[in-house]
Coordinates of C-alpha atoms in Angstrom, one line a residue:
X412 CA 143.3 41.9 131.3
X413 CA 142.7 43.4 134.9
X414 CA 139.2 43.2 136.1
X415 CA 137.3 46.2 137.9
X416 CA 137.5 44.1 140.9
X417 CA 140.4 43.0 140.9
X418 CA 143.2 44.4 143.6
X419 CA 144.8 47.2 141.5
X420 CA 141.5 48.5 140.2
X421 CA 139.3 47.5 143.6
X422 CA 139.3 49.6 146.1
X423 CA 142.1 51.7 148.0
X424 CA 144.4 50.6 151.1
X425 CA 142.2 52.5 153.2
X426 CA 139.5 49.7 153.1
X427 CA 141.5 47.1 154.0
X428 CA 143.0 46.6 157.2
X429 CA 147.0 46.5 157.6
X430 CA 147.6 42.7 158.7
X431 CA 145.6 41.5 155.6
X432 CA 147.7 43.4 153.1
X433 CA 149.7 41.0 153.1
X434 CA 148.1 38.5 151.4
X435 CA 145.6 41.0 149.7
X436 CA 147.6 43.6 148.0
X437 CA 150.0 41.3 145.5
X438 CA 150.5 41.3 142.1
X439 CA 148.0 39.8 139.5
X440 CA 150.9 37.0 139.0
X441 CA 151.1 36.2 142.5
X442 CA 147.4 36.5 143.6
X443 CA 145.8 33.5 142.6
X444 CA 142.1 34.7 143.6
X445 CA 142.2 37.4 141.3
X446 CA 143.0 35.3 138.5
X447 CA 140.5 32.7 139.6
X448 CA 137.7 35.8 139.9
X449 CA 139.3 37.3 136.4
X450 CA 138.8 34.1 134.9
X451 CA 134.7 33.7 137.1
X452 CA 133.9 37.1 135.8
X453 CA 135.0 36.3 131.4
X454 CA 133.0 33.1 131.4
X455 CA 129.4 34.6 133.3
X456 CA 130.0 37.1 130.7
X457 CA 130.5 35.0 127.7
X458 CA 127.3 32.6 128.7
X459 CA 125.6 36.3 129.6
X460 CA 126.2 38.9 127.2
X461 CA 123.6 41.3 128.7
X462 CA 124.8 41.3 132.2
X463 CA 124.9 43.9 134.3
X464 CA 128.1 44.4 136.6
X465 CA 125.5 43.7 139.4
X466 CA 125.3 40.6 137.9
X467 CA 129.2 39.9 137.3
X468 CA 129.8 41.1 141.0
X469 CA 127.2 38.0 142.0
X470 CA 129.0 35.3 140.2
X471 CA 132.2 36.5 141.7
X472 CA 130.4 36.5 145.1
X473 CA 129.2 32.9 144.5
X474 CA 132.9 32.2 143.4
X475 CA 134.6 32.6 146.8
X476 CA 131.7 31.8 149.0
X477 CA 132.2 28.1 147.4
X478 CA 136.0 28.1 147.4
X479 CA 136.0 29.7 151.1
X480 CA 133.8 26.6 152.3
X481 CA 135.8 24.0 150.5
X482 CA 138.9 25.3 152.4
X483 CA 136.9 25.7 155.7
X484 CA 135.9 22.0 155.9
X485 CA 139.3 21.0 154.7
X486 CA 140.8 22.6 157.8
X487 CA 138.3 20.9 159.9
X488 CA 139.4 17.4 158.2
X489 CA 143.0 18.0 158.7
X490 CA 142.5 19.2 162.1
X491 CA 140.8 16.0 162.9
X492 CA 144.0 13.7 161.4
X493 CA 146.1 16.1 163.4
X494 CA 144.6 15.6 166.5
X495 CA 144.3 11.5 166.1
X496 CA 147.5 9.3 166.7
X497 CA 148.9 7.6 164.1
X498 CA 149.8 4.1 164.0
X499 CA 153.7 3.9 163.0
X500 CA 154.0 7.2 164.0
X501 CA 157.2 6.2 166.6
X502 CA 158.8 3.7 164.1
X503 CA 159.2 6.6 161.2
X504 CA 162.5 8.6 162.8
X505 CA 164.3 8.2 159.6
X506 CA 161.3 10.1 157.4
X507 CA 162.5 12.7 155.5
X508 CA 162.2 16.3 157.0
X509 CA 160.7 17.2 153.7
X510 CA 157.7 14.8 154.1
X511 CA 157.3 15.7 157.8
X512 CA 156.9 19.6 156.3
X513 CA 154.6 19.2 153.6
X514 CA 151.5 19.2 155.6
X515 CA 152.6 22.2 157.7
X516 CA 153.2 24.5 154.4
X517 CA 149.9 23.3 153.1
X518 CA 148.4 24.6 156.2
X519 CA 149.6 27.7 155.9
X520 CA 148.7 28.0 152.2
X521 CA 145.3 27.2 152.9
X522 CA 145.2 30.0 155.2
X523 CA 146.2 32.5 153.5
X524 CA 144.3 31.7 150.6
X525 CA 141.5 31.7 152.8
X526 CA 142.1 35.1 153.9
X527 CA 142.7 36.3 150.4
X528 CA 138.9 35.1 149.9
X529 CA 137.5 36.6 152.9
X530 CA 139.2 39.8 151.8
X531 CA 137.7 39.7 148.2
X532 CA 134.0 38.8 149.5
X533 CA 134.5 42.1 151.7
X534 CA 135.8 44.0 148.2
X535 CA 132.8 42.8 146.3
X536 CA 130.0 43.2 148.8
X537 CA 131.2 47.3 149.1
X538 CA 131.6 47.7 145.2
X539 CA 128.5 46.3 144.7
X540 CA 126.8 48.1 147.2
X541 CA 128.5 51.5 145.6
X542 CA 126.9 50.2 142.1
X543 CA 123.2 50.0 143.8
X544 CA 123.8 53.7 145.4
X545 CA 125.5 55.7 142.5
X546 CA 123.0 53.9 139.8
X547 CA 119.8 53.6 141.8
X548 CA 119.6 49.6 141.1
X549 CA 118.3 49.1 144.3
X550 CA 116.0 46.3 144.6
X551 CA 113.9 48.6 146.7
X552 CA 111.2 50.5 144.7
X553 CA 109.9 53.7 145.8
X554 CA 107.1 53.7 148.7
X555 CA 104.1 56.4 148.7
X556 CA 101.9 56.9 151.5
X557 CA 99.7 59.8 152.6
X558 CA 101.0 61.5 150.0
X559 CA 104.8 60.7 151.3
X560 CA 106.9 59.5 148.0
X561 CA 110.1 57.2 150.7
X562 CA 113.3 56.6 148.9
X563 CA 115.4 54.4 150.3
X564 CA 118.6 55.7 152.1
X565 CA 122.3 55.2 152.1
X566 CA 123.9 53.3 155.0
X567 CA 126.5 55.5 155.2
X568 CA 126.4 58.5 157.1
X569 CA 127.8 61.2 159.9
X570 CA 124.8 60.9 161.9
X571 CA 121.8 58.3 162.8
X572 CA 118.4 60.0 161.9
X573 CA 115.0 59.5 164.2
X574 CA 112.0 58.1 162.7
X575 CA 109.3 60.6 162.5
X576 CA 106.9 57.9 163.3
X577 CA 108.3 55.7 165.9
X578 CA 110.7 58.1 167.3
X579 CA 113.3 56.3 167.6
X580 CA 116.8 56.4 166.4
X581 CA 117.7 54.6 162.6
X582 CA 121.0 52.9 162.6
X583 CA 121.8 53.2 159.5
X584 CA 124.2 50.6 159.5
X585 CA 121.9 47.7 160.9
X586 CA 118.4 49.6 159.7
X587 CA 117.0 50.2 156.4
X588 CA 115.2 53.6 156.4
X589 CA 113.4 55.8 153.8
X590 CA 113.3 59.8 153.1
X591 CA 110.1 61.7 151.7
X592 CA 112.3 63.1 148.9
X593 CA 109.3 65.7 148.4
X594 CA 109.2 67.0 152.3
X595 CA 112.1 65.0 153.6
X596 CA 110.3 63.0 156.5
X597 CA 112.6 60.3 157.8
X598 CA 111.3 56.8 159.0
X599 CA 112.1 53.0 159.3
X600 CA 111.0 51.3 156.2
X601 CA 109.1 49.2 158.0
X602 CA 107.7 52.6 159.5
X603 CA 106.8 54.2 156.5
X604 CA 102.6 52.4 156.2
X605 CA 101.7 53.6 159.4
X606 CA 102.9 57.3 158.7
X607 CA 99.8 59.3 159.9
X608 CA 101.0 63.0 158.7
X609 CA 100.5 64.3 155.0
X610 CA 102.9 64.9 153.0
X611 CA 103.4 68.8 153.0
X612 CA 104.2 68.6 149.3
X613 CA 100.8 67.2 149.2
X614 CA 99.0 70.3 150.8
X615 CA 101.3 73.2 149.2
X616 CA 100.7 71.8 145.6
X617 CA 96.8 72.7 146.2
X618 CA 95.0 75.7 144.1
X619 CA 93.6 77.1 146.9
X620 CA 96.6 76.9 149.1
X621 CA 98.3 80.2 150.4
X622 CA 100.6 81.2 152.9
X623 CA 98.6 82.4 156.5
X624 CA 99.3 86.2 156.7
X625 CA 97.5 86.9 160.0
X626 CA 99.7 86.6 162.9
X627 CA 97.7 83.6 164.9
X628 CA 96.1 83.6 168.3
X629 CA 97.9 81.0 171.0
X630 CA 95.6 78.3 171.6
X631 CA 94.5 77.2 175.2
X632 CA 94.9 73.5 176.1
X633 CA 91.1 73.5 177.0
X634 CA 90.4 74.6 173.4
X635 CA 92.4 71.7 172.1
X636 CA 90.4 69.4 174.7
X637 CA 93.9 68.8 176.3
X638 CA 95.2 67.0 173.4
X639 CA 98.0 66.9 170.7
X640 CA 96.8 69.5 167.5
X641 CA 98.0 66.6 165.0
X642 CA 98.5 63.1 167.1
X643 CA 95.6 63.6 169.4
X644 CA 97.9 62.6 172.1
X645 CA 97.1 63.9 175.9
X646 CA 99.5 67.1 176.4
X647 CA 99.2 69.2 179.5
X648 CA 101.8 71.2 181.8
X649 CA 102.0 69.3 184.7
X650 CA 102.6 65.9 183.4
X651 CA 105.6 64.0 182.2
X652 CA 108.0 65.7 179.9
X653 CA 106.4 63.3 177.1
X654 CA 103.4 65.3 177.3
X655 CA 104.8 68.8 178.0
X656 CA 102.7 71.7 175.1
X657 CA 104.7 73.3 172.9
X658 CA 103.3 76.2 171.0
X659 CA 103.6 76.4 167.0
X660 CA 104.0 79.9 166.1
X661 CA 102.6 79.5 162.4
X662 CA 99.5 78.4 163.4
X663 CA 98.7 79.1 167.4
X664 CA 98.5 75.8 168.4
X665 CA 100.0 73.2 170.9
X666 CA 101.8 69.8 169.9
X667 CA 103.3 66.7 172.0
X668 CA 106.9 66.6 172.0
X669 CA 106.8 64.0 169.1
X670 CA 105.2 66.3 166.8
X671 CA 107.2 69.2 167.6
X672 CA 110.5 69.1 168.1
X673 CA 111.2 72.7 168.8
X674 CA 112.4 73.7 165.0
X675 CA 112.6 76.9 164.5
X676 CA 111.3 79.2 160.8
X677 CA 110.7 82.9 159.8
X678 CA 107.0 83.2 160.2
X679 CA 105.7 84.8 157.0
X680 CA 103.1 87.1 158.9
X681 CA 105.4 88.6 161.1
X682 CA 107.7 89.2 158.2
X683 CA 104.8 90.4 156.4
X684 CA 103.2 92.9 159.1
X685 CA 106.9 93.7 161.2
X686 CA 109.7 92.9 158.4
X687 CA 110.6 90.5 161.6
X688 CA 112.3 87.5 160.6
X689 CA 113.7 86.2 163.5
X690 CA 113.3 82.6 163.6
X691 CA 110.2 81.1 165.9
X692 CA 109.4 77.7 166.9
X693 CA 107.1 76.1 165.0
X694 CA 105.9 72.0 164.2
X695 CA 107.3 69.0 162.0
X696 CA 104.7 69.8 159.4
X697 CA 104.7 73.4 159.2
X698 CA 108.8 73.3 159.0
X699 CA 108.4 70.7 156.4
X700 CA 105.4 72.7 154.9
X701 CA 107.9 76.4 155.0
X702 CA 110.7 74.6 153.8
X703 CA 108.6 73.2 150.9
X704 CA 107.5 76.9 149.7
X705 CA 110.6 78.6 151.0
X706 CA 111.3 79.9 147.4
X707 CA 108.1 80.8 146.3
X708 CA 106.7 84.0 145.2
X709 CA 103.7 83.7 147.6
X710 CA 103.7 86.8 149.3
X711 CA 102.5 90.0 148.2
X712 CA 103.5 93.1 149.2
X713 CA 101.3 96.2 147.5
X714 CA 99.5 99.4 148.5
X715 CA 97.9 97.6 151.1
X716 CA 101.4 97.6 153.0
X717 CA 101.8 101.3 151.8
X718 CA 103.0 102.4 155.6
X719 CA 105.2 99.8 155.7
X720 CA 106.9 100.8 152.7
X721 CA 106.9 104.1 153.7
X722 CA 108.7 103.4 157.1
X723 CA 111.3 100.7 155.8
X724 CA 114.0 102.3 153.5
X725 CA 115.5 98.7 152.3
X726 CA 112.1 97.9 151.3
X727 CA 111.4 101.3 149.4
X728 CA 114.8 100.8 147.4
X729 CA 113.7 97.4 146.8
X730 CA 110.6 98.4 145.9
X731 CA 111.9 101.0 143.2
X732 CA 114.8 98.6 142.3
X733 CA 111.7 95.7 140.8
X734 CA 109.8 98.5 139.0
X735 CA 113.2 99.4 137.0
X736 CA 113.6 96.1 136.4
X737 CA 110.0 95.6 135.2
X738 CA 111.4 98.7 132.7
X739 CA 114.3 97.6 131.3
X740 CA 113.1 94.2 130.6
X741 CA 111.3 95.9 128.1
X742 CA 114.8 97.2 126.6
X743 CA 116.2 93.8 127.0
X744 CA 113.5 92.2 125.3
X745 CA 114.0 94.2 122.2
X746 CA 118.1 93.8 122.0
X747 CA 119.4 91.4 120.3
X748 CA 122.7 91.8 122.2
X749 CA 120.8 91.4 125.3
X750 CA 119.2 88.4 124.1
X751 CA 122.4 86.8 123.1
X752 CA 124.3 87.4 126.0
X753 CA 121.6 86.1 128.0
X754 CA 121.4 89.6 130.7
X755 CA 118.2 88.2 132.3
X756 CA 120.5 85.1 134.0
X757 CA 121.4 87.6 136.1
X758 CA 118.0 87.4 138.1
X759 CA 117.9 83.8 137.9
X760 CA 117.1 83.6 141.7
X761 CA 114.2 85.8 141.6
X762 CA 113.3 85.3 137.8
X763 CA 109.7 86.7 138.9
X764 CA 110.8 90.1 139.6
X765 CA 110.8 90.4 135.8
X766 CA 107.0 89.5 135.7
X767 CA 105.6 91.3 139.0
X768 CA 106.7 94.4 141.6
X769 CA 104.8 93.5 144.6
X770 CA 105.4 89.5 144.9
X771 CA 108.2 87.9 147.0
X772 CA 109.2 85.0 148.4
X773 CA 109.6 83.9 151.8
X774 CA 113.6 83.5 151.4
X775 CA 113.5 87.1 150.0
X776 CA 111.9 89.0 153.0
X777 CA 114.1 87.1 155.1
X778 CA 117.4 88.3 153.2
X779 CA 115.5 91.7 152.9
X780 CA 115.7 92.2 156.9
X781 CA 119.0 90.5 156.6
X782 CA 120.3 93.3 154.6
X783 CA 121.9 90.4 151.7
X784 CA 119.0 91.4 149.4
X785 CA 119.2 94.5 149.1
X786 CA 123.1 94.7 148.0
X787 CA 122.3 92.0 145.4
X788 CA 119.6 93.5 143.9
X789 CA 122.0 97.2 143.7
X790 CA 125.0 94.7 141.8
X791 CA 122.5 93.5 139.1
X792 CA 120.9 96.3 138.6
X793 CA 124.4 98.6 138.0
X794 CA 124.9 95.7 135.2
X795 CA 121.5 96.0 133.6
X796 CA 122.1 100.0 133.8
X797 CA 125.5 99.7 132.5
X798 CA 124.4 97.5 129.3
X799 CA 121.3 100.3 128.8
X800 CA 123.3 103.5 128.8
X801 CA 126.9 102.6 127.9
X802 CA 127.5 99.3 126.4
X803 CA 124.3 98.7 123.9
X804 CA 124.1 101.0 121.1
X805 CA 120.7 99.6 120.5
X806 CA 119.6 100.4 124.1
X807 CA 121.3 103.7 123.9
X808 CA 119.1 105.0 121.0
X809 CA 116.0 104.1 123.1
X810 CA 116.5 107.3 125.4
X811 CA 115.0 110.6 125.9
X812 CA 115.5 114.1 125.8
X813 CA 113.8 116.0 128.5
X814 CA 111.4 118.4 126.1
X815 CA 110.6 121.0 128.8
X816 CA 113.9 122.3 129.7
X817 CA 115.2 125.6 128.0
X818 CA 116.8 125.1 124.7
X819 CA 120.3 125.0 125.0
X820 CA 120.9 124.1 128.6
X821 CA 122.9 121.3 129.1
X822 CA 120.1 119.2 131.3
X823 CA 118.3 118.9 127.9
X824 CA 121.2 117.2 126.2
X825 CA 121.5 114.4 128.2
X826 CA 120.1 111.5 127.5
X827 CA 117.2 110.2 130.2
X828 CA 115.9 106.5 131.0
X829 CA 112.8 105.5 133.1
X830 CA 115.1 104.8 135.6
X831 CA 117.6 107.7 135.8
X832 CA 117.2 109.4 139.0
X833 CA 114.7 112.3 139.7
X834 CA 112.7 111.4 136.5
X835 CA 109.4 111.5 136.2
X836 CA 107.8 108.9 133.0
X837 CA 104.5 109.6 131.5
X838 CA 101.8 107.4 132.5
X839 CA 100.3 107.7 128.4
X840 CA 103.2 107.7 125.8
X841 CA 105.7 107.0 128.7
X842 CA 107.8 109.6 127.1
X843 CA 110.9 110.7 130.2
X844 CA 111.6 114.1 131.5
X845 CA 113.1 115.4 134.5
X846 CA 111.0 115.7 137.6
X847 CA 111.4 119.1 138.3
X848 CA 110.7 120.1 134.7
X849 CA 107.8 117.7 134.9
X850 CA 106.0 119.2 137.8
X851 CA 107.0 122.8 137.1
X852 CA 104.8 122.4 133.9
X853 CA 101.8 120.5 136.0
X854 CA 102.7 117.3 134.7
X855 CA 101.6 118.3 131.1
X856 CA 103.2 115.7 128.7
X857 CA 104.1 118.1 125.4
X858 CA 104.3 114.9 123.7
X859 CA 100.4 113.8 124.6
X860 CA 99.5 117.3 123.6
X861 CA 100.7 117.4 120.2
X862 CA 99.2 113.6 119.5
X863 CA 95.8 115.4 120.9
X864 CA 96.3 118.6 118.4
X865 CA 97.2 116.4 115.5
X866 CA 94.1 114.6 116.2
X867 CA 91.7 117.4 116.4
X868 CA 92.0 118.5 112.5
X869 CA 91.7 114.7 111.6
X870 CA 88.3 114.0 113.6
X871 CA 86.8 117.4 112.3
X872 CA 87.7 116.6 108.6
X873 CA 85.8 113.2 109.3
X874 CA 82.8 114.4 110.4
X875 CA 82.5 117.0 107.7
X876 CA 82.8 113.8 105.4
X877 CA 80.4 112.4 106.6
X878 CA 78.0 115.0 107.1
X879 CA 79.0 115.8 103.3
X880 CA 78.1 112.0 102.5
X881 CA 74.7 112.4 104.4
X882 CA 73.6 115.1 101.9
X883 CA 74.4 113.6 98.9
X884 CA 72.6 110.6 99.7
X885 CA 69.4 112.3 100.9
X886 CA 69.6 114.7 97.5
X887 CA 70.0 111.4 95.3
X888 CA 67.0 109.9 97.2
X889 CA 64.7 113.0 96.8
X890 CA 65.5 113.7 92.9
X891 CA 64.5 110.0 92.4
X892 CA 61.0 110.5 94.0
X893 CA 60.2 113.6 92.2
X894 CA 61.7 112.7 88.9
X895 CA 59.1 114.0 85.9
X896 CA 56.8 111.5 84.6
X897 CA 57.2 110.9 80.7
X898 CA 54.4 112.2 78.5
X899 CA 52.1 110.2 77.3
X900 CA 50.6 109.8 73.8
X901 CA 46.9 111.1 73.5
X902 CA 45.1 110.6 70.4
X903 CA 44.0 113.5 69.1
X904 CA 46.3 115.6 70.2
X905 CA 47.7 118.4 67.7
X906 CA 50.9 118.3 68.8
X907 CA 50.9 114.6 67.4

């Protein structure tokens, strides 16, 4: 039975180098290390049932770490009796050529066994390794601090990181380093207990937090007293380039090189107040801070913005696109078709445009200016239209007949939605009709007029009830106060 690190289920060529496939790459009959590891690896698991493959790996480690010393210190010995003279060294001519060989192709054995061990160790360290990083069975637990949650961090990489709090570079082959995995800082683990900035997970996850909507004033350096906004180090313009400002265009201030390392963001009040996206420089935390709440509906864009809408014809379209949405959510809620085939997936990106018009994200605004938004929104909507008015029978019996047009034109035979165009919807019974029919009839809904005629008879028959029921109470209570008295006997009387 072939072991999982064994050569031919190990690793691939690429890991080992050419002048040791030699001796690594043979056949389980030839390689006698893989045997010896196969047969390492059977017994820890017989005495260890419960082992992991962690575990197994170790043994096997331990294995050819004792084996490779017991060969190292036997080349030493055997180097010594080389290097000594022997006594009947000159009177042994006639010894056989075969004796004179034997130590020679021991030698050599030795060696390449040796090698063969050196090879595995280097097989075995990498597959274990691989084990810790696909399983998470590092012996390293996860670090919190100032909110931060580190995670330790592969050594494998395209690039070196800098630690956010030293600021210097992480060799991640010679360096163990942690990640925030909630805001993504990046520091030495031994860095990570003197990180000084909160974690930006920390300060977005708070009730009261919202996103600043008011472009920001530039700070002076004599209102920051000269100093770093976050660090407190000294900053100013004429020092070293250590110290040189640099402006935050979130918030207005200035920050040491260290803090801000000129990343650049769509600043959601410019978005908000310009629909300008372009990206600004801004700080470590508020670029971890943005990042964090990148996707979230935070943003509100209502009456308030009214002129902007106006202006903006992307954001008009998107604005009427969300309210139709908000519409046929309704139909969708009500078909079992649509339920079944599961239509709403559609908006799985912005899954809140089914619950609100007027709140965005910061992503959105900046793919609104983009012009990506926009042409998504048109493709998912011709789907949800397309299910409404031709696919869904259920859907289609939801519509409307305009009920001002003339009878027998052909504008009141087709069938209307809320969102067909030049519709108007009534704000009461939401009934549909067409706008220009709509306005010509100073948006009078027929519909709420007949509910309000129907009503009329009913509320005047009630009140006659109960005026009715009013007088036959007040006639029962006076005939029972006036009722005649019965006569009484009185003696004497002739009548008796």
């Amino acid at each position: 039975m072939s072991s999982y690190c064994s050569s031919e289920g190990g690793f691939s060529d690429s890991f080992i180098s050419s002048p040791r496939k030699s001796s690594f790459l043979k056949g389980e009959d030839d390689n006698v290390v893989d045997r010896e590891i196969n047969d390492v690896i059977e017994t820890f698991r017989r005495q260890n049932p419960s082992s992991s493959k962690i575990a197994e790996i170790d043994a096997a480690l331990d294995h050819c770490r004792r084996e490779l010393k017991e060969l190292l210190q036997t080349e030493a010995e055997q180097s010594e009796e080389d290097g000594s003279p022997s006594v009947d060294e000159e009177n042994n001519d006639s010894e056989d050529v075969v004796t004179k060989l034997r130590p020679f192709l021991m030698r050599k054995r030795n060696k390449e066994k040796k090698q063969m061990y050196f090879d595995k160790i280097v097989q075995l360290g990498l597959e274990r390794q691989n084990l810790e990083e696909n399983e998470g069975l590092s012996s390293d637990k996860l670090i919190r601090s100032m909110g931060h949650e580190f995670e330790i961090q592969p050594m494998r990489g395209r690039h070196n990181p800098c630690c956010e709090v030293c600021m210097h570079t992480i060799w991640r082959l010679v360096q163990t380093w942690r990640r925030c995995r909630v805001c993504g800082l990046r520091a030495h683990d031994k860095c990570t207990e003197s990180t000084r900035r909160l974690c930006s997970g920390v300060i977005a996850s708070r009730v009261e937090f919202a996103v600043a909507t008011s472009i920001s004033e530039e700070q002076s350096l004599a209102d920051q007293d000269y100093k770093c906004a976050e660090c407190s180090s000294p900053i100013c313009y004429d020092g070293p380039a250590d110290q040189e400002p640099r402006l935050c265009d979130y918030s207005g201030e200035l920050y040491c090189p260290n803090c801000h390392w000129m990343d650049t963001w769509s600043i959601p009040a410019r978005v908000i107040h310009n629909l300008d996206a372009a990206p600004r420089p801004v700080c470590r935390a508020v670029k971890h801070l943005l990042a964090i709440v990148d996707r979230r509906p935070l943003i509100t864009i209502d009456e308030s913005h009214a002129s902007l809408i106006k202006f903006h014809k992307e954001l008009r379209r998107v604005s009427e696109l969300r309210r139709h949405f908000l519409v046929m959510k309704c139909y969708f809620i009500s078909c079992r078709n649509a339920r079944k085939i599961r239509i709403l997936q559609y908006l799985n990106q912005h899954s809140h445009f089914v619950d609100s018009a007027t709140s965005y994200s910061l992503k959105e605004l900046r793919d609104l200016c983009n012009g990506t938004l926009l042409s998504e929104l048109e493709q998912i909507f011709v789907v949800f239209r397309k299910h409404i008015e031709e696919e869904c029978e259920t859907c289609k019996g939801n519509g409307f007949f305009c009920e001002l047009c003339e009878k027998g034109s052909p504008e009141g035979e087709k069938v209307l939605y809320p969102f067909t165009e030049d519709t108007r919807m009534c704000k009461d019974c939401l009934a549909v009709f067409h706008r220009r029919c709509f306005e010509k009839r100073s948006m009078q809904c027929p519909r709420c007029e007949r509910r309000k005629r129907r009503s009329v008879p009913l509320e005047a028959t009630n009140e006659e009830s109960v005026v009715q029921e009013k007088i036959d109470q007040t006639e029962a209570t006076d005939s029972a106060g006036t009722a005649p008295l019965e006569p009484k006997q009185i003696e004497g009387d002739p009548a008796l």
